mmCIF file of C-alpha atoms in Angstrom:
data_model
loop_
_atom_site.group_PDB
_atom_site.id
_atom_site.type_symbol
_atom_site.label_atom_id
_atom_site.label_comp_id
_atom_site.label_asym_id
_atom_site.label_seq_id
_atom_site.Cartn_x
_atom_site.Cartn_y
_atom_site.Cartn_z
ATOM 1 C CA MET A 275 -0.661 -81.307 80.687
ATOM 2 C CA LYS A 276 -2.566 -79.598 77.882
ATOM 3 C CA LYS A 277 -0.409 -77.545 75.502
ATOM 4 C CA PRO A 278 -1.069 -73.775 75.732
ATOM 5 C CA VAL A 279 -2.824 -72.292 72.695
ATOM 6 C CA THR A 280 -1.454 -69.093 71.155
ATOM 7 C CA TYR A 281 -3.172 -66.324 69.239
ATOM 8 C CA ARG A 282 -1.103 -67.296 66.182
ATOM 9 C CA GLU A 283 -2.422 -70.855 66.352
ATOM 10 C CA ALA A 284 -5.926 -69.411 66.489
ATOM 11 C CA GLY A 285 -5.196 -67.679 63.158
ATOM 12 C CA VAL A 286 -4.058 -64.171 64.135
ATOM 13 C CA ASP A 287 -0.401 -63.237 63.637
ATOM 14 C CA ILE A 288 0.514 -60.073 65.560
ATOM 15 C CA ASP A 289 4.043 -60.130 64.132
ATOM 16 C CA ALA A 290 2.623 -60.064 60.586
ATOM 17 C CA GLY A 291 0.616 -57.012 61.564
ATOM 18 C CA ALA A 292 3.723 -55.227 62.812
ATOM 19 C CA LEU A 293 5.557 -56.129 59.612
ATOM 20 C CA MET A 294 2.693 -54.755 57.537
ATOM 21 C CA VAL A 295 2.851 -51.406 59.387
ATOM 22 C CA GLU A 296 6.502 -51.089 58.482
ATOM 23 C CA LYS A 297 5.827 -52.015 54.861
ATOM 24 C CA ILE A 298 3.164 -49.334 54.427
ATOM 25 C CA ARG A 299 4.917 -46.543 56.333
ATOM 26 C CA GLY A 300 6.471 -45.019 53.215
ATOM 27 C CA HIS A 301 3.189 -45.100 51.280
ATOM 28 C CA VAL A 302 1.364 -43.322 54.098
ATOM 29 C CA LYS A 303 4.048 -40.635 54.453
ATOM 30 C CA SER A 304 3.806 -39.874 50.729
ATOM 31 C CA THR A 305 0.229 -38.636 51.205
ATOM 32 C CA LEU A 306 0.735 -36.305 54.182
ATOM 33 C CA ARG A 307 -0.360 -32.671 54.092
ATOM 34 C CA PRO A 308 1.075 -29.822 56.212
ATOM 35 C CA GLU A 309 -1.936 -30.056 58.544
ATOM 36 C CA CYS A 310 -1.121 -33.634 59.568
ATOM 37 C CA MET A 311 0.123 -34.266 63.098
ATOM 38 C CA GLY A 312 1.643 -37.366 64.662
ATOM 39 C CA ASP A 313 2.935 -40.532 63.051
ATOM 40 C CA LEU A 314 1.639 -43.869 61.820
ATOM 41 C CA GLY A 315 0.767 -46.325 64.576
ATOM 42 C CA GLY A 316 -0.972 -44.029 67.020
ATOM 43 C CA PHE A 317 -4.437 -44.655 68.405
ATOM 44 C CA GLY A 318 -5.916 -41.930 66.228
ATOM 45 C CA GLY A 319 -4.978 -39.700 63.320
ATOM 46 C CA ALA A 320 -4.594 -35.989 64.078
ATOM 47 C CA PHE A 321 -5.289 -33.223 61.558
ATOM 48 C CA SER A 322 -5.061 -29.513 62.387
ATOM 49 C CA LEU A 323 -7.643 -27.665 60.287
ATOM 50 C CA ASN A 324 -6.367 -24.334 58.960
ATOM 51 C CA CYS A 325 -9.312 -22.231 60.087
ATOM 52 C CA GLY A 326 -7.651 -19.084 58.762
ATOM 53 C CA LYS A 327 -8.716 -20.091 55.255
ATOM 54 C CA TYR A 328 -12.423 -20.137 56.170
ATOM 55 C CA ARG A 329 -14.970 -17.899 57.856
ATOM 56 C CA GLU A 330 -17.431 -20.733 58.465
ATOM 57 C CA PRO A 331 -15.807 -24.069 57.641
ATOM 58 C CA VAL A 332 -18.157 -27.014 57.221
ATOM 59 C CA LEU A 333 -16.808 -30.556 57.341
ATOM 60 C CA ILE A 334 -18.246 -32.959 54.757
ATOM 61 C CA SER A 335 -17.710 -36.699 55.271
ATOM 62 C CA GLY A 336 -18.344 -39.828 53.263
ATOM 63 C CA THR A 337 -17.766 -43.546 53.580
ATOM 64 C CA ASP A 338 -17.941 -46.354 51.039
ATOM 65 C CA GLY A 339 -16.451 -49.642 49.945
ATOM 66 C CA VAL A 340 -15.468 -51.323 46.705
ATOM 67 C CA GLY A 341 -18.196 -53.964 46.553
ATOM 68 C CA THR A 342 -17.903 -57.127 44.510
ATOM 69 C CA LYS A 343 -15.188 -55.620 42.321
ATOM 70 C CA LEU A 344 -12.987 -57.197 44.971
ATOM 71 C CA ARG A 345 -13.769 -60.574 43.413
ATOM 72 C CA LEU A 346 -11.755 -59.509 40.340
ATOM 73 C CA ALA A 347 -8.759 -58.779 42.557
ATOM 74 C CA PHE A 348 -9.072 -62.239 44.118
ATOM 75 C CA LEU A 349 -9.354 -63.943 40.731
ATOM 76 C CA THR A 350 -6.465 -62.072 39.091
ATOM 77 C CA GLY A 351 -4.152 -61.711 42.076
ATOM 78 C CA VAL A 352 -3.848 -57.975 41.342
ATOM 79 C CA HIS A 353 -4.269 -56.029 44.573
ATOM 80 C CA ASP A 354 -2.493 -52.705 44.005
ATOM 81 C CA THR A 355 -5.341 -50.808 42.325
ATOM 82 C CA ILE A 356 -8.382 -51.730 44.392
ATOM 83 C CA GLY A 357 -7.360 -49.164 47.022
ATOM 84 C CA ILE A 358 -7.698 -46.392 44.445
ATOM 85 C CA ASP A 359 -11.340 -47.417 44.086
ATOM 86 C CA ALA A 360 -11.880 -47.232 47.849
ATOM 87 C CA VAL A 361 -10.579 -43.665 47.914
ATOM 88 C CA ALA A 362 -12.385 -42.603 44.736
ATOM 89 C CA MET A 363 -15.797 -43.718 45.916
ATOM 90 C CA CYS A 364 -15.461 -41.561 49.029
ATOM 91 C CA VAL A 365 -13.725 -38.429 47.756
ATOM 92 C CA ASN A 366 -15.878 -38.096 44.632
ATOM 93 C CA ASP A 367 -18.964 -38.219 46.864
ATOM 94 C CA ILE A 368 -17.864 -35.344 49.082
ATOM 95 C CA LEU A 369 -16.496 -33.401 46.112
ATOM 96 C CA VAL A 370 -19.984 -32.948 44.654
ATOM 97 C CA GLN A 371 -20.830 -30.704 47.616
ATOM 98 C CA GLY A 372 -17.846 -28.502 46.853
ATOM 99 C CA ALA A 373 -15.620 -29.976 49.553
ATOM 100 C CA GLU A 374 -11.849 -30.303 49.311
ATOM 101 C CA PRO A 375 -10.893 -33.747 50.635
ATOM 102 C CA LEU A 376 -8.556 -33.370 53.621
ATOM 103 C CA PHE A 377 -7.910 -36.839 54.980
ATOM 104 C CA PHE A 378 -8.821 -40.469 54.548
ATOM 105 C CA LEU A 379 -8.944 -43.537 56.787
ATOM 106 C CA ASP A 380 -9.155 -47.120 55.577
ATOM 107 C CA TYR A 381 -10.535 -50.366 56.986
ATOM 108 C CA LEU A 382 -9.016 -53.629 55.763
ATOM 109 C CA ALA A 383 -10.416 -56.941 57.013
ATOM 110 C CA VAL A 384 -8.633 -60.152 56.023
ATOM 111 C CA GLY A 385 -8.996 -63.855 56.609
ATOM 112 C CA LYS A 386 -5.242 -64.247 57.000
ATOM 113 C CA LEU A 387 -2.829 -61.330 56.992
ATOM 114 C CA ASP A 388 -0.320 -61.492 54.153
ATOM 115 C CA PRO A 389 1.960 -58.447 54.670
ATOM 116 C CA ASP A 390 2.920 -58.273 50.991
ATOM 117 C CA ARG A 391 -0.673 -58.367 49.793
ATOM 118 C CA ALA A 392 -1.738 -55.859 52.437
ATOM 119 C CA GLU A 393 1.111 -53.580 51.383
ATOM 120 C CA ALA A 394 -0.121 -53.727 47.781
ATOM 121 C CA ILE A 395 -3.647 -52.789 48.872
ATOM 122 C CA VAL A 396 -2.430 -49.840 50.959
ATOM 123 C CA ARG A 397 -0.124 -48.789 48.107
ATOM 124 C CA GLY A 398 -3.254 -48.360 46.020
ATOM 125 C CA ILE A 399 -4.999 -46.449 48.798
ATOM 126 C CA ALA A 400 -2.011 -44.102 49.036
ATOM 127 C CA GLU A 401 -2.060 -43.587 45.263
ATOM 128 C CA GLY A 402 -5.751 -42.695 45.443
ATOM 129 C CA CYS A 403 -5.045 -40.221 48.228
ATOM 130 C CA ARG A 404 -2.282 -38.593 46.186
ATOM 131 C CA GLN A 405 -4.650 -38.270 43.231
ATOM 132 C CA ALA A 406 -7.210 -36.627 45.514
ATOM 133 C CA GLY A 407 -4.690 -34.468 47.381
ATOM 134 C CA CYS A 408 -5.767 -35.830 50.752
ATOM 135 C CA ALA A 409 -3.761 -37.412 53.552
ATOM 136 C CA LEU A 410 -3.986 -41.044 54.633
ATOM 137 C CA ILE A 411 -3.866 -40.439 58.388
ATOM 138 C CA GLY A 412 -4.953 -43.780 59.783
ATOM 139 C CA GLY A 413 -6.818 -47.012 59.403
ATOM 140 C CA GLU A 414 -7.522 -50.448 60.770
ATOM 141 C CA THR A 415 -6.349 -53.855 59.654
ATOM 142 C CA ALA A 416 -8.426 -56.651 61.153
ATOM 143 C CA GLU A 417 -7.308 -60.277 60.858
ATOM 144 C CA MET A 418 -10.483 -62.362 61.120
ATOM 145 C CA PRO A 419 -9.815 -66.103 60.677
ATOM 146 C CA GLY A 420 -12.949 -68.171 60.271
ATOM 147 C CA PHE A 421 -14.890 -65.094 59.142
ATOM 148 C CA TYR A 422 -13.190 -64.474 55.796
ATOM 149 C CA PRO A 423 -11.470 -67.203 53.735
ATOM 150 C CA PRO A 424 -7.659 -66.993 54.003
ATOM 151 C CA ASP A 425 -7.209 -65.442 50.535
ATOM 152 C CA GLU A 426 -10.075 -62.952 50.698
ATOM 153 C CA TYR A 427 -10.571 -59.549 52.271
ATOM 154 C CA ASP A 428 -12.807 -56.506 52.365
ATOM 155 C CA VAL A 429 -11.717 -52.891 52.149
ATOM 156 C CA ALA A 430 -13.629 -49.706 52.849
ATOM 157 C CA GLY A 431 -12.808 -46.081 53.535
ATOM 158 C CA PHE A 432 -13.869 -42.858 55.162
ATOM 159 C CA ALA A 433 -13.067 -39.358 53.845
ATOM 160 C CA VAL A 434 -13.423 -35.924 55.419
ATOM 161 C CA GLY A 435 -13.349 -32.675 53.486
ATOM 162 C CA VAL A 436 -14.039 -29.002 54.106
ATOM 163 C CA VAL A 437 -16.030 -26.308 52.347
ATOM 164 C CA GLU A 438 -16.980 -22.725 53.183
ATOM 165 C CA ARG A 439 -20.607 -22.717 54.341
ATOM 166 C CA SER A 440 -21.580 -20.097 51.752
ATOM 167 C CA ARG A 441 -20.032 -22.185 48.963
ATOM 168 C CA ILE A 442 -21.713 -25.535 49.668
ATOM 169 C CA ILE A 443 -23.117 -26.975 46.435
ATOM 170 C CA ASP A 444 -26.511 -28.546 47.089
ATOM 171 C CA GLY A 445 -28.336 -28.130 43.760
ATOM 172 C CA SER A 446 -30.850 -25.650 45.143
ATOM 173 C CA ARG A 447 -29.865 -22.973 42.573
ATOM 174 C CA ILE A 448 -30.326 -25.239 39.539
ATOM 175 C CA ARG A 449 -32.756 -23.695 37.062
ATOM 176 C CA PRO A 450 -34.353 -24.750 33.742
ATOM 177 C CA GLY A 451 -31.993 -23.842 30.922
ATOM 178 C CA ASP A 452 -28.820 -24.738 32.823
ATOM 179 C CA ALA A 453 -26.306 -26.851 30.915
ATOM 180 C CA VAL A 454 -25.577 -30.440 31.927
ATOM 181 C CA LEU A 455 -21.980 -31.551 31.372
ATOM 182 C CA GLY A 456 -20.643 -35.068 31.753
ATOM 183 C CA LEU A 457 -17.093 -36.118 32.576
ATOM 184 C CA GLY A 458 -15.939 -39.379 31.057
ATOM 185 C CA SER A 459 -15.454 -42.405 33.280
ATOM 186 C CA SER A 460 -12.491 -44.777 33.143
ATOM 187 C CA GLY A 461 -14.837 -47.743 32.697
ATOM 188 C CA LEU A 462 -17.057 -49.624 35.121
ATOM 189 C CA HIS A 463 -15.643 -47.735 38.123
ATOM 190 C CA SER A 464 -16.911 -49.634 41.219
ATOM 191 C CA ASN A 465 -20.573 -50.305 40.543
ATOM 192 C CA GLY A 466 -22.599 -53.011 38.886
ATOM 193 C CA TYR A 467 -19.998 -55.746 39.262
ATOM 194 C CA SER A 468 -22.441 -58.421 40.362
ATOM 195 C CA LEU A 469 -24.219 -58.066 37.022
ATOM 196 C CA ALA A 470 -21.020 -57.491 35.026
ATOM 197 C CA ARG A 471 -19.382 -60.623 36.452
ATOM 198 C CA LYS A 472 -22.491 -62.731 35.919
ATOM 199 C CA VAL A 473 -22.734 -61.691 32.270
ATOM 200 C CA LEU A 474 -19.094 -61.480 31.220
ATOM 201 C CA LEU A 475 -17.349 -64.166 33.246
ATOM 202 C CA ASP A 476 -19.961 -66.752 32.346
ATOM 203 C CA ALA A 477 -19.096 -66.105 28.689
ATOM 204 C CA ARG A 478 -15.355 -65.349 28.689
ATOM 205 C CA GLY A 479 -12.132 -65.831 30.621
ATOM 206 C CA LEU A 480 -10.295 -63.039 32.355
ATOM 207 C CA GLU A 481 -7.320 -63.489 30.025
ATOM 208 C CA ASP A 482 -9.445 -63.160 26.883
ATOM 209 C CA THR A 483 -9.246 -59.944 24.867
ATOM 210 C CA PRO A 484 -12.734 -59.676 23.361
ATOM 211 C CA PRO A 485 -13.417 -57.716 20.152
ATOM 212 C CA GLY A 486 -13.598 -54.013 20.963
ATOM 213 C CA LEU A 487 -11.178 -54.181 23.885
ATOM 214 C CA SER A 488 -7.455 -53.474 23.628
ATOM 215 C CA ARG A 489 -6.495 -55.523 26.688
ATOM 216 C CA PRO A 490 -7.608 -58.640 28.564
ATOM 217 C CA LEU A 491 -11.030 -58.587 30.161
ATOM 218 C CA GLY A 492 -9.603 -58.896 33.674
ATOM 219 C CA GLU A 493 -7.470 -55.772 33.242
ATOM 220 C CA GLU A 494 -10.399 -53.851 31.788
ATOM 221 C CA MET A 495 -12.684 -54.761 34.682
ATOM 222 C CA LEU A 496 -10.034 -53.833 37.269
ATOM 223 C CA THR A 497 -9.466 -50.341 35.832
ATOM 224 C CA PRO A 498 -9.547 -47.994 38.856
ATOM 225 C CA THR A 499 -12.347 -45.507 39.380
ATOM 226 C CA ARG A 500 -11.434 -42.039 38.101
ATOM 227 C CA ILE A 501 -10.876 -39.396 40.777
ATOM 228 C CA TYR A 502 -12.146 -35.963 39.706
ATOM 229 C CA VAL A 503 -10.925 -33.838 42.619
ATOM 230 C CA LYS A 504 -7.978 -32.052 41.012
ATOM 231 C CA SER A 505 -10.022 -31.199 37.912
ATOM 232 C CA ILE A 506 -13.080 -29.897 39.766
ATOM 233 C CA LEU A 507 -11.581 -27.943 42.679
ATOM 234 C CA PRO A 508 -9.925 -25.215 40.517
ATOM 235 C CA LEU A 509 -13.177 -24.889 38.568
ATOM 236 C CA LEU A 510 -15.095 -23.856 41.683
ATOM 237 C CA SER A 511 -13.508 -20.395 41.691
ATOM 238 C CA ARG A 512 -13.951 -19.845 37.959
ATOM 239 C CA VAL A 513 -17.423 -21.152 37.161
ATOM 240 C CA ASP A 514 -20.781 -21.054 38.940
ATOM 241 C CA ILE A 515 -21.284 -24.780 39.528
ATOM 242 C CA ARG A 516 -24.892 -25.185 40.634
ATOM 243 C CA GLY A 517 -24.938 -28.943 41.096
ATOM 244 C CA MET A 518 -22.849 -32.073 40.695
ATOM 245 C CA ALA A 519 -23.641 -35.774 40.794
ATOM 246 C CA HIS A 520 -21.192 -38.645 41.225
ATOM 247 C CA ILE A 521 -22.508 -41.422 38.964
ATOM 248 C CA THR A 522 -22.310 -44.567 41.080
ATOM 249 C CA GLY A 523 -24.873 -47.299 41.788
ATOM 250 C CA GLY A 524 -28.148 -46.214 40.212
ATOM 251 C CA GLY A 525 -26.386 -44.718 37.201
ATOM 252 C CA LEU A 526 -27.445 -41.458 35.600
ATOM 253 C CA THR A 527 -31.071 -42.402 36.098
ATOM 254 C CA ASP A 528 -31.017 -42.351 39.904
ATOM 255 C CA ASN A 529 -28.034 -40.173 40.796
ATOM 256 C CA VAL A 530 -28.716 -36.978 38.848
ATOM 257 C CA PRO A 531 -32.176 -36.476 40.437
ATOM 258 C CA ARG A 532 -30.544 -36.498 43.884
ATOM 259 C CA VAL A 533 -29.270 -32.942 43.257
ATOM 260 C CA LEU A 534 -32.282 -31.537 41.399
ATOM 261 C CA PRO A 535 -34.631 -29.073 43.136
ATOM 262 C CA GLU A 536 -38.384 -29.468 42.917
ATOM 263 C CA GLY A 537 -39.847 -28.470 39.570
ATOM 264 C CA THR A 538 -36.872 -29.513 37.476
ATOM 265 C CA SER A 539 -35.736 -32.495 35.448
ATOM 266 C CA VAL A 540 -32.741 -33.157 33.226
ATOM 267 C CA GLU A 541 -32.924 -33.905 29.529
ATOM 268 C CA ILE A 542 -29.980 -36.033 28.394
ATOM 269 C CA HIS A 543 -29.192 -36.791 24.771
ATOM 270 C CA ARG A 544 -28.188 -40.439 24.551
ATOM 271 C CA LYS A 545 -25.852 -39.847 21.595
ATOM 272 C CA ALA A 546 -23.975 -36.983 23.264
ATOM 273 C CA TRP A 547 -21.070 -39.235 24.265
ATOM 274 C CA PRO A 548 -19.556 -42.495 23.010
ATOM 275 C CA GLU A 549 -20.482 -45.672 24.856
ATOM 276 C CA PRO A 550 -17.317 -47.471 26.037
ATOM 277 C CA ALA A 551 -16.936 -50.982 24.663
ATOM 278 C CA ILE A 552 -17.261 -52.683 28.057
ATOM 279 C CA PHE A 553 -20.858 -51.497 28.449
ATOM 280 C CA ARG A 554 -21.818 -52.497 24.935
ATOM 281 C CA MET A 555 -20.312 -55.916 25.620
ATOM 282 C CA ILE A 556 -22.380 -56.362 28.800
ATOM 283 C CA ARG A 557 -25.578 -55.275 27.082
ATOM 284 C CA GLU A 558 -25.114 -57.533 24.060
ATOM 285 C CA THR A 559 -23.696 -60.574 25.872
ATOM 286 C CA GLY A 560 -26.343 -60.581 28.588
ATOM 287 C CA ASN A 561 -29.211 -59.168 26.527
ATOM 288 C CA VAL A 562 -29.551 -56.478 29.210
ATOM 289 C CA GLU A 563 -32.233 -53.899 28.528
ATOM 290 C CA GLU A 564 -31.122 -50.295 28.111
ATOM 291 C CA ALA A 565 -33.116 -49.031 31.099
ATOM 292 C CA GLU A 566 -31.401 -51.635 33.285
ATOM 293 C CA MET A 567 -27.995 -50.602 31.932
ATOM 294 C CA PHE A 568 -28.589 -46.949 32.777
ATOM 295 C CA ARG A 569 -29.721 -47.769 36.330
ATOM 296 C CA THR A 570 -26.820 -50.141 37.012
ATOM 297 C CA PHE A 571 -23.762 -48.648 35.302
ATOM 298 C CA ASN A 572 -22.294 -45.200 34.685
ATOM 299 C CA MET A 573 -22.346 -45.900 30.923
ATOM 300 C CA GLY A 574 -19.188 -43.854 30.398
ATOM 301 C CA ILE A 575 -20.054 -40.799 32.510
ATOM 302 C CA GLY A 576 -18.502 -40.692 35.972
ATOM 303 C CA MET A 577 -19.470 -37.179 37.058
ATOM 304 C CA VAL A 578 -22.196 -34.728 36.050
ATOM 305 C CA VAL A 579 -21.656 -30.976 36.421
ATOM 306 C CA ILE A 580 -24.537 -28.502 36.066
ATOM 307 C CA VAL A 581 -23.693 -24.870 35.248
ATOM 308 C CA PRO A 582 -25.480 -21.829 33.773
ATOM 309 C CA GLU A 583 -25.721 -22.107 30.010
ATOM 310 C CA GLU A 584 -23.646 -18.958 29.523
ATOM 311 C CA GLU A 585 -20.745 -20.485 31.499
ATOM 312 C CA ALA A 586 -20.836 -23.932 29.899
ATOM 313 C CA GLY A 587 -18.211 -23.107 27.285
ATOM 314 C CA LEU A 588 -15.702 -21.903 29.880
ATOM 315 C CA ALA A 589 -16.375 -24.953 32.056
ATOM 316 C CA GLU A 590 -15.789 -27.286 29.107
ATOM 317 C CA GLU A 591 -12.563 -25.504 28.214
ATOM 318 C CA LEU A 592 -11.156 -25.603 31.753
ATOM 319 C CA LEU A 593 -12.118 -29.225 32.339
ATOM 320 C CA SER A 594 -10.599 -30.274 29.032
ATOM 321 C CA GLU A 595 -7.379 -28.457 29.930
ATOM 322 C CA ALA A 596 -7.383 -30.398 33.219
ATOM 323 C CA GLY A 597 -7.391 -33.663 31.258
ATOM 324 C CA GLU A 598 -11.060 -34.575 31.405
ATOM 325 C CA GLN A 599 -13.202 -35.865 28.556
ATOM 326 C CA VAL A 600 -16.126 -33.438 28.643
ATOM 327 C CA TYR A 601 -19.478 -33.946 26.947
ATOM 328 C CA ARG A 602 -22.481 -31.614 26.662
ATOM 329 C CA LEU A 603 -25.119 -34.093 27.813
ATOM 330 C CA GLY A 604 -28.166 -31.856 27.686
ATOM 331 C CA ARG A 605 -29.975 -29.303 29.806
ATOM 332 C CA VAL A 606 -32.216 -28.749 32.793
ATOM 333 C CA VAL A 607 -35.916 -28.543 31.936
ATOM 334 C CA PRO A 608 -39.119 -28.090 33.949
ATOM 335 C CA GLY A 609 -40.196 -31.408 35.434
ATOM 336 C CA SER A 610 -40.537 -33.691 38.420
ATOM 337 C CA ARG A 611 -36.912 -34.556 39.302
ATOM 338 C CA GLU A 612 -36.166 -37.242 36.741
ATOM 339 C CA VAL A 613 -33.822 -37.952 33.870
ATOM 340 C CA LEU A 614 -35.407 -37.814 30.431
ATOM 341 C CA TYR A 615 -33.389 -39.624 27.767
ATOM 342 C CA ARG A 616 -33.682 -38.289 24.202
#
């Protein structure tokens, strides 16, 4: 008689999944907001929107992943920061429309479920949610043997935020003469890693500390994406923010024009901020042209904020007090929705 085949023998361990849920329970609870309802393990996450705070609440949503930065986690065995990137890429995107992030859901797909590794990943997701002030109210962990190698995984996320309809920031009020401010990035963030890995890892090992860096290359490349939520949200009631751009894939060159109205461009002074060493290293090691660098990487600027010139000083002061590195990048000029580097 043929021996019965079990799901575990096919590569999926339900018991490991249950163990993982228990391991992450504390991390999830640490992110909860008063509006959260229910508990971990339900079929859906429940969130009771406080409509008393808004006349016309508009929900803003965003979804994103971490991309090939995951390869660095696989190579180094460090899995407790990559979740911060997953959160950052989503919440920074909805923030630029003036939305306060409310809750986050994650999707983790693995070749073989290792509860300890999964717990480390979710620990990072929870840390990202705490930095953004949003609740981790649910997610999915999919064990997919034969689809992903046993030691590899993919992680993505989905964020929902809220903004008063009259306070949505869409760039339509941007005018020539407005000031363009840049907030410093923490490094590569989560974009351009296919090029960065090709250039840097062909030339150096992850444990090397190249000239210009204060730590090993692997640590530098795994630095989590900066989350700007708690610096920007208080600014919204103090300064007339007319437009914001999250500098992700496409760099300053492609992302800033996404918020510009017709008839305007942005003039950016290339020497207005210091170039972090990691970008200089990529450019010099790979002989990468400057135009390619500015379309692939953030080049040290993770968020652009556009305000009236007369309010730029106050914005700089408040952002600096909130812990941001703030740079006066340039100004809005008449043009055809492009970035002009000076």
